[in-house]
Short mmCIF file of C-alpha atoms in Angstrom, two decimals:
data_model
loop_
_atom_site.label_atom_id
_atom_site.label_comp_id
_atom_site.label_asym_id
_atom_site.label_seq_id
_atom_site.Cartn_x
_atom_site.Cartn_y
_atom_site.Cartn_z
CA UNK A 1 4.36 15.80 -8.55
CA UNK A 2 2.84 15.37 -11.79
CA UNK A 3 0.77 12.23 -12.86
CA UNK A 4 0.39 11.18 -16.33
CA UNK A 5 -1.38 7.90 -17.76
CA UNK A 6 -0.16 7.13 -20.87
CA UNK A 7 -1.34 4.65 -23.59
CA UNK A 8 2.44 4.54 -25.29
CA UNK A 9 5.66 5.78 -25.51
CA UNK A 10 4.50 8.80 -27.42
CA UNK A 11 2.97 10.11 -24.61
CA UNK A 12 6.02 10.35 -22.57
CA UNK A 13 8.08 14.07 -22.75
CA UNK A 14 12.44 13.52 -23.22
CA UNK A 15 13.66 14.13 -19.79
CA UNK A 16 17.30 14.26 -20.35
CA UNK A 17 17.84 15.65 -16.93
CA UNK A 18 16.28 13.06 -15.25
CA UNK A 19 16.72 9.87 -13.12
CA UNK A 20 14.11 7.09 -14.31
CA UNK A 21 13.40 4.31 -11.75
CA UNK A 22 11.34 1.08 -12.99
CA UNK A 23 9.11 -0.94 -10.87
CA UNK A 24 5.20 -1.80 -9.73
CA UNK A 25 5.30 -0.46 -6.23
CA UNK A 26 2.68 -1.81 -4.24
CA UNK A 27 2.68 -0.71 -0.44
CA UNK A 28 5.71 1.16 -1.27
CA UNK A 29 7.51 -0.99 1.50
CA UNK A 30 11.17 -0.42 2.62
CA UNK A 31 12.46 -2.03 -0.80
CA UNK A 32 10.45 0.51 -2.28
CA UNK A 33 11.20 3.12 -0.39
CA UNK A 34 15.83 2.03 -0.22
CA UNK A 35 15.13 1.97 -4.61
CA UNK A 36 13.27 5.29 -4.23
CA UNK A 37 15.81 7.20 -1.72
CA UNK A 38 18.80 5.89 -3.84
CA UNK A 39 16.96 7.74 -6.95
CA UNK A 40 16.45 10.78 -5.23
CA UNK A 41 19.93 11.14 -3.87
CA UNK A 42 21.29 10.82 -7.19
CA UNK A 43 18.95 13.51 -8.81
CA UNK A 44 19.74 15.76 -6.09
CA UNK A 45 23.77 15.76 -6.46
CA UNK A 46 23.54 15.83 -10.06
CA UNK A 47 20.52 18.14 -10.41
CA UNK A 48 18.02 15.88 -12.12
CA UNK A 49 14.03 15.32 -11.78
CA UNK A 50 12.79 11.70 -10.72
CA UNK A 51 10.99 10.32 -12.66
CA UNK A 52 8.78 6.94 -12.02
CA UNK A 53 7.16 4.43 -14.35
CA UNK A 54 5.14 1.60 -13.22
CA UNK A 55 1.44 0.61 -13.61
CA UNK A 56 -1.56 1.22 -12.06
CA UNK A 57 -2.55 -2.74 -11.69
CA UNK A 58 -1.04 -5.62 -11.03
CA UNK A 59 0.74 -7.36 -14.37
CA UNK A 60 -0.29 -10.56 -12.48
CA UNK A 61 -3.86 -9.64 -14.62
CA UNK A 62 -2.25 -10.34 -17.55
CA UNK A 63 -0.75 -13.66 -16.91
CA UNK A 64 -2.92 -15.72 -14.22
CA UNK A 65 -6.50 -16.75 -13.43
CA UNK A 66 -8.53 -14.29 -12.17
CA UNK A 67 -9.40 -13.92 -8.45
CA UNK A 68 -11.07 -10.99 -6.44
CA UNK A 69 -7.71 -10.08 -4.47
CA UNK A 70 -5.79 -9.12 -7.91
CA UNK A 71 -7.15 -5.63 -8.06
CA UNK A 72 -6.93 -4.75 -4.58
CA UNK A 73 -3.96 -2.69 -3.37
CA UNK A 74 -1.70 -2.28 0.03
CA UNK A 75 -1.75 1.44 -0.64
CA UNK A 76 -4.88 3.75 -2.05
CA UNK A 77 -3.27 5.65 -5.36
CA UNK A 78 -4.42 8.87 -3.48
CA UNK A 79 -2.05 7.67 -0.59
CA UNK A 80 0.47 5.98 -3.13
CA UNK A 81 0.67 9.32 -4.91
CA UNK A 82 0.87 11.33 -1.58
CA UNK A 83 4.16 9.41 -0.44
CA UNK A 84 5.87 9.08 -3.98
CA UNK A 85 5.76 13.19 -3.71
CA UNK A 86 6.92 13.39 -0.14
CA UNK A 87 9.88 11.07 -1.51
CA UNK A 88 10.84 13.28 -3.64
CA UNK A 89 9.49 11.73 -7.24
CA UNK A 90 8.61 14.71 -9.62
CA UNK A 91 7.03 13.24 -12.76
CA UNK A 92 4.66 9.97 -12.37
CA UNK A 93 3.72 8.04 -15.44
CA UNK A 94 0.70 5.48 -15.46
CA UNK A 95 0.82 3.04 -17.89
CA UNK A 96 -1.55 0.04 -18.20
CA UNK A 97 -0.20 -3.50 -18.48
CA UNK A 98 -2.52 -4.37 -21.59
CA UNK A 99 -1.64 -7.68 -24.02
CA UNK A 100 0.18 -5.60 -26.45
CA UNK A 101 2.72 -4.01 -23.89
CA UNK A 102 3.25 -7.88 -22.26
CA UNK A 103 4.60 -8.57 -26.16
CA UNK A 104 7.18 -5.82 -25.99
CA UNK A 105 10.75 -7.77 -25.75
CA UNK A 106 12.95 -5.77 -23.17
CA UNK A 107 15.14 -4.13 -25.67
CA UNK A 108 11.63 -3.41 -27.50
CA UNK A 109 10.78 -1.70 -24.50
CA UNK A 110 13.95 0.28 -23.95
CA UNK A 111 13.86 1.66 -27.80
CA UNK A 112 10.21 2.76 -27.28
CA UNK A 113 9.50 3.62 -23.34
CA UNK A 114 13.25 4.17 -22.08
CA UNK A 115 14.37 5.88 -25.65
CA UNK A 116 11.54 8.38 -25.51
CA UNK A 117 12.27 9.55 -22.16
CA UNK A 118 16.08 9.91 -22.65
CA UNK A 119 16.56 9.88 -18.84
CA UNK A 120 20.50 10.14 -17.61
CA UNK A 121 20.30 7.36 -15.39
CA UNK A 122 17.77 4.40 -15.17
CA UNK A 123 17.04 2.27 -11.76
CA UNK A 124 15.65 -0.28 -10.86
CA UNK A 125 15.63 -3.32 -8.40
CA UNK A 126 18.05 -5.98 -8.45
CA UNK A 127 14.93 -8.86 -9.53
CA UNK A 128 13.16 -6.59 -11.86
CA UNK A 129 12.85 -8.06 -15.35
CA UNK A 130 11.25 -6.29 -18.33
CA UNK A 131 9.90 -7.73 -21.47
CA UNK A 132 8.14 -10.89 -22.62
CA UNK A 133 11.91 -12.02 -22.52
CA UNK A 134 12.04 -11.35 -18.68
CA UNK A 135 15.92 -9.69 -18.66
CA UNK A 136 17.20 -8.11 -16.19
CA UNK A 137 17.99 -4.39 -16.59
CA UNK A 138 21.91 -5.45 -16.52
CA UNK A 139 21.46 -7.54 -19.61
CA UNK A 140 19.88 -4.87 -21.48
CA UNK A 141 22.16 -3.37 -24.30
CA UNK A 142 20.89 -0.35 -25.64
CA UNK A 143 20.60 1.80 -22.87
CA UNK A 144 22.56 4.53 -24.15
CA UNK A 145 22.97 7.46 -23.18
CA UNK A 146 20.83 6.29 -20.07
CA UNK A 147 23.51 4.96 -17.39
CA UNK A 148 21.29 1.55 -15.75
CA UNK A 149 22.00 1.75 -11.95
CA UNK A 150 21.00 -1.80 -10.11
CA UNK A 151 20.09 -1.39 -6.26
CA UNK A 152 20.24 -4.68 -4.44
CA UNK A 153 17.69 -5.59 -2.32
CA UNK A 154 16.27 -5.08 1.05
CA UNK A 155 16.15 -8.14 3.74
CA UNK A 156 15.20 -8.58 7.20
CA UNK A 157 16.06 -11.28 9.52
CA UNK A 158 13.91 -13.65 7.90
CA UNK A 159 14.53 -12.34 4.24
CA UNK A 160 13.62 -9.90 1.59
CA UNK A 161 11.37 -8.04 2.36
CA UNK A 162 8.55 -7.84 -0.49
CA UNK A 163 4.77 -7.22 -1.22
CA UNK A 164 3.81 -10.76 -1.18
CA UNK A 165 5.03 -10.92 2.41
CA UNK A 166 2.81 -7.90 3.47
CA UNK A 167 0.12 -9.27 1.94
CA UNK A 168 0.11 -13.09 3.63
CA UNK A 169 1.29 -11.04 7.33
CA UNK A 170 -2.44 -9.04 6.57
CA UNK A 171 -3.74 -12.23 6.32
CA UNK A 172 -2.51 -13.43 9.09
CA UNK A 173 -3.75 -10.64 11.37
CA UNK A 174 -0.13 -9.64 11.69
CA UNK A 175 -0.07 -5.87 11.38
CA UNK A 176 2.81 -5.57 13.59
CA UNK A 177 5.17 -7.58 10.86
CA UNK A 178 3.16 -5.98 7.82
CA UNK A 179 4.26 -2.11 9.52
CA UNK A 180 7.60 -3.59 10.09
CA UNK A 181 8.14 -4.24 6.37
CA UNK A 182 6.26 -1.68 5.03
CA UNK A 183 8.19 0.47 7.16
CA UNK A 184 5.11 2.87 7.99
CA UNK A 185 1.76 2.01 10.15
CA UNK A 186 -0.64 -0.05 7.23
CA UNK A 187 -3.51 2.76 6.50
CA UNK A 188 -6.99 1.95 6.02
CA UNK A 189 -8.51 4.88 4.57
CA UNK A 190 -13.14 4.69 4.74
CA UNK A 191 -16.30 7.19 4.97
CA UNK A 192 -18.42 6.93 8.49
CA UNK A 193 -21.24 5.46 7.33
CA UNK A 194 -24.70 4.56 9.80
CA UNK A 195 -24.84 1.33 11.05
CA UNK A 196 -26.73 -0.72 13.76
CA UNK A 197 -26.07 2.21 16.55
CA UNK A 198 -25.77 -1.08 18.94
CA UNK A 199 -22.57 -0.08 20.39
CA UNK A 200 -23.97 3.07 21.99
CA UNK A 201 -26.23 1.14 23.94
CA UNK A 202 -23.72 -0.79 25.65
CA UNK A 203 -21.11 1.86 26.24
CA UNK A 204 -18.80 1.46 23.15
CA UNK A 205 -20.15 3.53 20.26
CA UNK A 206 -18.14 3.10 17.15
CA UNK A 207 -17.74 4.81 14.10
CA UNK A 208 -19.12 2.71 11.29
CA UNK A 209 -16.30 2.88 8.18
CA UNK A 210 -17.30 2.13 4.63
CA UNK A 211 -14.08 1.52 2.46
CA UNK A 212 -13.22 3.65 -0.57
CA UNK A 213 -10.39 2.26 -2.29
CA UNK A 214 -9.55 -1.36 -3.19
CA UNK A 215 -7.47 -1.71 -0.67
CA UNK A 216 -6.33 -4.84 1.23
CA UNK A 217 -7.76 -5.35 4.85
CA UNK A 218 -6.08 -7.42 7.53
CA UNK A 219 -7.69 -10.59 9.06
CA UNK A 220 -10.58 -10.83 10.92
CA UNK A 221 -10.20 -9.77 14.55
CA UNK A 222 -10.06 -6.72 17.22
CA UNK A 223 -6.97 -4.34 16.60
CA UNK A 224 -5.35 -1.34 18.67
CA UNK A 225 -5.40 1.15 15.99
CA UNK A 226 -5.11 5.07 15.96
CA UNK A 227 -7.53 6.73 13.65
CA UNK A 228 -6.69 10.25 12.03
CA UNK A 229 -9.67 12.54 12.09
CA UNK A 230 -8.77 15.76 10.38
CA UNK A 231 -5.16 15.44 10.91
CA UNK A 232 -4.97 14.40 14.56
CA UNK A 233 -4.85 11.48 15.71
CA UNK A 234 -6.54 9.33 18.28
CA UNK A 235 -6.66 5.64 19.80
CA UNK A 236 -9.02 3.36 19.06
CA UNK A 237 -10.20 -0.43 19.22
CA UNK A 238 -11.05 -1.49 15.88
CA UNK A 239 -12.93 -4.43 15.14
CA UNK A 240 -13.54 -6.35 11.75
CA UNK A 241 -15.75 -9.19 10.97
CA UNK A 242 -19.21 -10.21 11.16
CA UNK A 243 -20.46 -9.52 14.44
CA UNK A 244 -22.04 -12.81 14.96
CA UNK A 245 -22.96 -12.47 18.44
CA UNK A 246 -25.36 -10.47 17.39
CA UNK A 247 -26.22 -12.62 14.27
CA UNK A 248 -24.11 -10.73 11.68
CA UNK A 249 -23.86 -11.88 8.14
CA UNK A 250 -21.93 -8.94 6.47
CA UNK A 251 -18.44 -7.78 7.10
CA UNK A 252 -18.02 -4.98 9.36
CA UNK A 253 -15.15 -2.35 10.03
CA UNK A 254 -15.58 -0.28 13.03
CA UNK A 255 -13.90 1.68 15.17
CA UNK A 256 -14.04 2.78 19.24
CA UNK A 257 -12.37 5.92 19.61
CA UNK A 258 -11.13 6.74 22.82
CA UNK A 259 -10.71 10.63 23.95
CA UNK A 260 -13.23 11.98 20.84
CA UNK A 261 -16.93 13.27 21.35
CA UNK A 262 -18.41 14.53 17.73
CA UNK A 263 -20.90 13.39 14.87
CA UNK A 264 -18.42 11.52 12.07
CA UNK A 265 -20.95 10.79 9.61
CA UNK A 266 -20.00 11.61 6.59
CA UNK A 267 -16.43 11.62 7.52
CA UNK A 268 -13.44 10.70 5.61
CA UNK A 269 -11.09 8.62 8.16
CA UNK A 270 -8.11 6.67 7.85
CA UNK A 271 -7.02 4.07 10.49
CA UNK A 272 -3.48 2.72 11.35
CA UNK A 273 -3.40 -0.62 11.83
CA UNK A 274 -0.71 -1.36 15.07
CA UNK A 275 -1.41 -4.33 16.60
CA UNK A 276 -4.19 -7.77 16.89
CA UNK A 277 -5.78 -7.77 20.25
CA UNK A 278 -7.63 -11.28 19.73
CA UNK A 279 -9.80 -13.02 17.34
CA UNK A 280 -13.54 -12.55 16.36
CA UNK A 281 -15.47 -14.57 19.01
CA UNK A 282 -19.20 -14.73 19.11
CA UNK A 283 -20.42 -14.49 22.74
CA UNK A 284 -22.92 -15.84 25.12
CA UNK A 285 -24.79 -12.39 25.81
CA UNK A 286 -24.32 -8.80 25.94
CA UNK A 287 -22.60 -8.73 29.69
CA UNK A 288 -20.07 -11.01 28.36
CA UNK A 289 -19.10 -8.84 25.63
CA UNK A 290 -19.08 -5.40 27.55
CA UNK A 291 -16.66 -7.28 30.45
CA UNK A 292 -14.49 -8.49 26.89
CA UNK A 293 -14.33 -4.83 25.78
CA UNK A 294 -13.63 -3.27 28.88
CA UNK A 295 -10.73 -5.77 28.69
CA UNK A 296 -9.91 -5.14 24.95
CA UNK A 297 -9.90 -1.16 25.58
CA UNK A 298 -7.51 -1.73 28.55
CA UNK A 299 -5.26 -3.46 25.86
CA UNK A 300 -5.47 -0.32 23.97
CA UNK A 301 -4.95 2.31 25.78
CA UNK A 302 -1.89 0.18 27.35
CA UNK A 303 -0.13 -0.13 24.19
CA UNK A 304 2.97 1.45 23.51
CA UNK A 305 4.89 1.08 19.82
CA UNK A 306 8.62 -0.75 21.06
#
C-alpha cells in the first residue's frame, strides 16, 4: 500500500480505475471494516485499485475545546496502516483537517478532492457528511463520472456499532465489548522499559511497557491478556494503574507472562487486551497480594475466548 500526505487536491494522482471510499477510521471497527470489504469487492470484479482518504486526526480538533484524549487513537497508524493493506486498500492519502479544508462546501470538496482523483466509484458510510454544509454523499450533485455507492451501517444488539462506543467500553474496563465491536482483540503496542524489579521478588516478574503511540488504554485494573513477542504469542496478567500498595504515584502498564523465560528490555511488544479480571486494589501487605495473584493467574490461564 502506498501512503501519501497531502496538503491539497493537487497532490492527489487521477485514478480513473479506482474505487474511492471516504471516512476517518478510527479503530477500524466492524463498520469500518463492512465499508472497507464492500470497496474491495467492487475493485476486485471490476478490476480497480482502492483507494482511501481520511485524516490523520480527529476533525473534532477543529470544532471543540481542547482536551488531552482528542489526539489519542484506538489504533497506532503503524497498525492502522498494517490492516488497511491486509484489507486490500492500495493507495492511502493523509490529509490534515486544517481551518481552510473545514471551509470547503461539499460540492467544493467534490470539484477539488473527488474531481482530481477521477475515481469510478466513490463510498462511503451511510452518516458521513462532507463540507462545512454537512451533506450527505447522496445529496451531492456533481459526482460525475464517479458513481457514489452508500453502505448502510453496521449494528449490534444494542445498536450501531461506532468509535465512540469503543472508546466509553475502554473506559469502562470492558475489553470484551470493545473486541466485540472492533471485531479484532484491542492492541496495545509499548517498549520494555526497567522498572521497580519488585515483582521478581515476590514470584511475578513483569515486563515493564512504556507506550509508543497515542493510543487509547483501557481502565484501570488487572486484565487476561496475550502478549506477542516476536510473532508468537503468550498469556499474560496485565495490570494498569498506580500500584498503590506499594505507594505508587505514576501510571503503570505491566505485564506477567506465563510460559516465557528471556531478557525483554528493549523490546517492542504488543498486548491484546481479552478480558478485566478485577479492579486496582491497594492491599494490606505483600502476602496478601501474592495469595491475590496466585488467584488472578488462575483466572488467566483458565480463560478461554467463547
Amino acid at each position: 500500500m502506498k501512503i501519501k500526505q497531502i496538503s491539497s487536491a493537487q497532490d492527489m494522482s487521477k485514478s480513473p480505475d479506482s474505487v474511492l471510499v471516504l471516512g476517518y477510521f478510527d479503530g477500524l471497527h466492524r463498520g469500518h471494516q463492512a465499508l472497507i470489504d464492500q470497496a474491495r469487492r467492487l475493485a476486485e470484479k471490476e478490476a480497480l485499485e482502492v483507494v482511501l482518504l481520511t485524516f490523520p486526526e480527529s476533525p473534532r480538533l477543529m470544532f471543540e475545546k481542547y482536551q488531552e484524549d482528542m489526539l489519542l487513537h484506538l489504533l497506532s497508524f503503524s497498525e492502522m496502516a498494517k490492516r488497511l493493506d491486509e484489507m486490500g486498500v492500495t493507495k492511502l492519502y493523509l490529509k490534515p483537517f486544517t481551518a481552510s479544508f473545514s471551509q470547503l462546501t461539499a460540492q467544493e470538496f467534490v470539484a477539488s478532492y473527488i474531481q482530481a482523483l477521477s475515481p469510478k466509484y466513490v463510498l462511503a458510510g451511510f452518516d458521513y457528511r462532507m463540507g462545512r454544509d454537512k451533506q450527505l454523499l447522496s445529496e451531492v450533485t456533481n459526482l460525475s463520472p464517479a458513481k457514489p455507492i452508500i453502505v448502510e451501517k453496521i449494528s449490534d444488539e444494542v445498536g450501531k456499532i461506532s468509535s465512540t462506543r469503543i472508546r466509553q467500553a475502554l473506559k469502562d474496563g470492558d475489553v470484551t465489548l470493545a473486541n466485540h465491536l472492533l471485531g479484532y482483540e484491542f492492541p496495545t503496542t509499548g517498549l520494555v522499559v526497567h522498572g521497580d524489579a519488585r515483582g521478581r521478588t515476590i514470584g511475578y516478574p513483569t515486563a515493564n511497557i512504556a507506550l509508543t503511540e497515542r493510543t487509547h488504554l483501557p481502565a484501570d485494573g488487572v486484565y487476561v491478556t496475550d502478549v506477542l513477542i516476536a510473532g508468537k504469542r503468550y498469556r499474560a496478567m496485565t495490570s494498569l494503574g498506580k500500584n498503590t500498595t506499594f505507594g505508587g504515584t505514576q501510571l503503570r502498564l505491566e505485564a506477567n507472562i506465563f510460559d516465557f523465560d528471556g531478557d525483554l528490555y528493549g523490546e517492542e511488544l504488543t498486548i491484546l487486551w481479552l478480558d478485566k479480571i478485577r479492579d486496582m486494589v491497594t492491599f494490606d501487605g505483600v502476602d496478601a497480594l501474592i495469595a491475590q495473584l496466585e488467584n488472578d493467574k488462575a483466572i488467566a490461564l483458565a480463560y478461554e475466548k467463547e
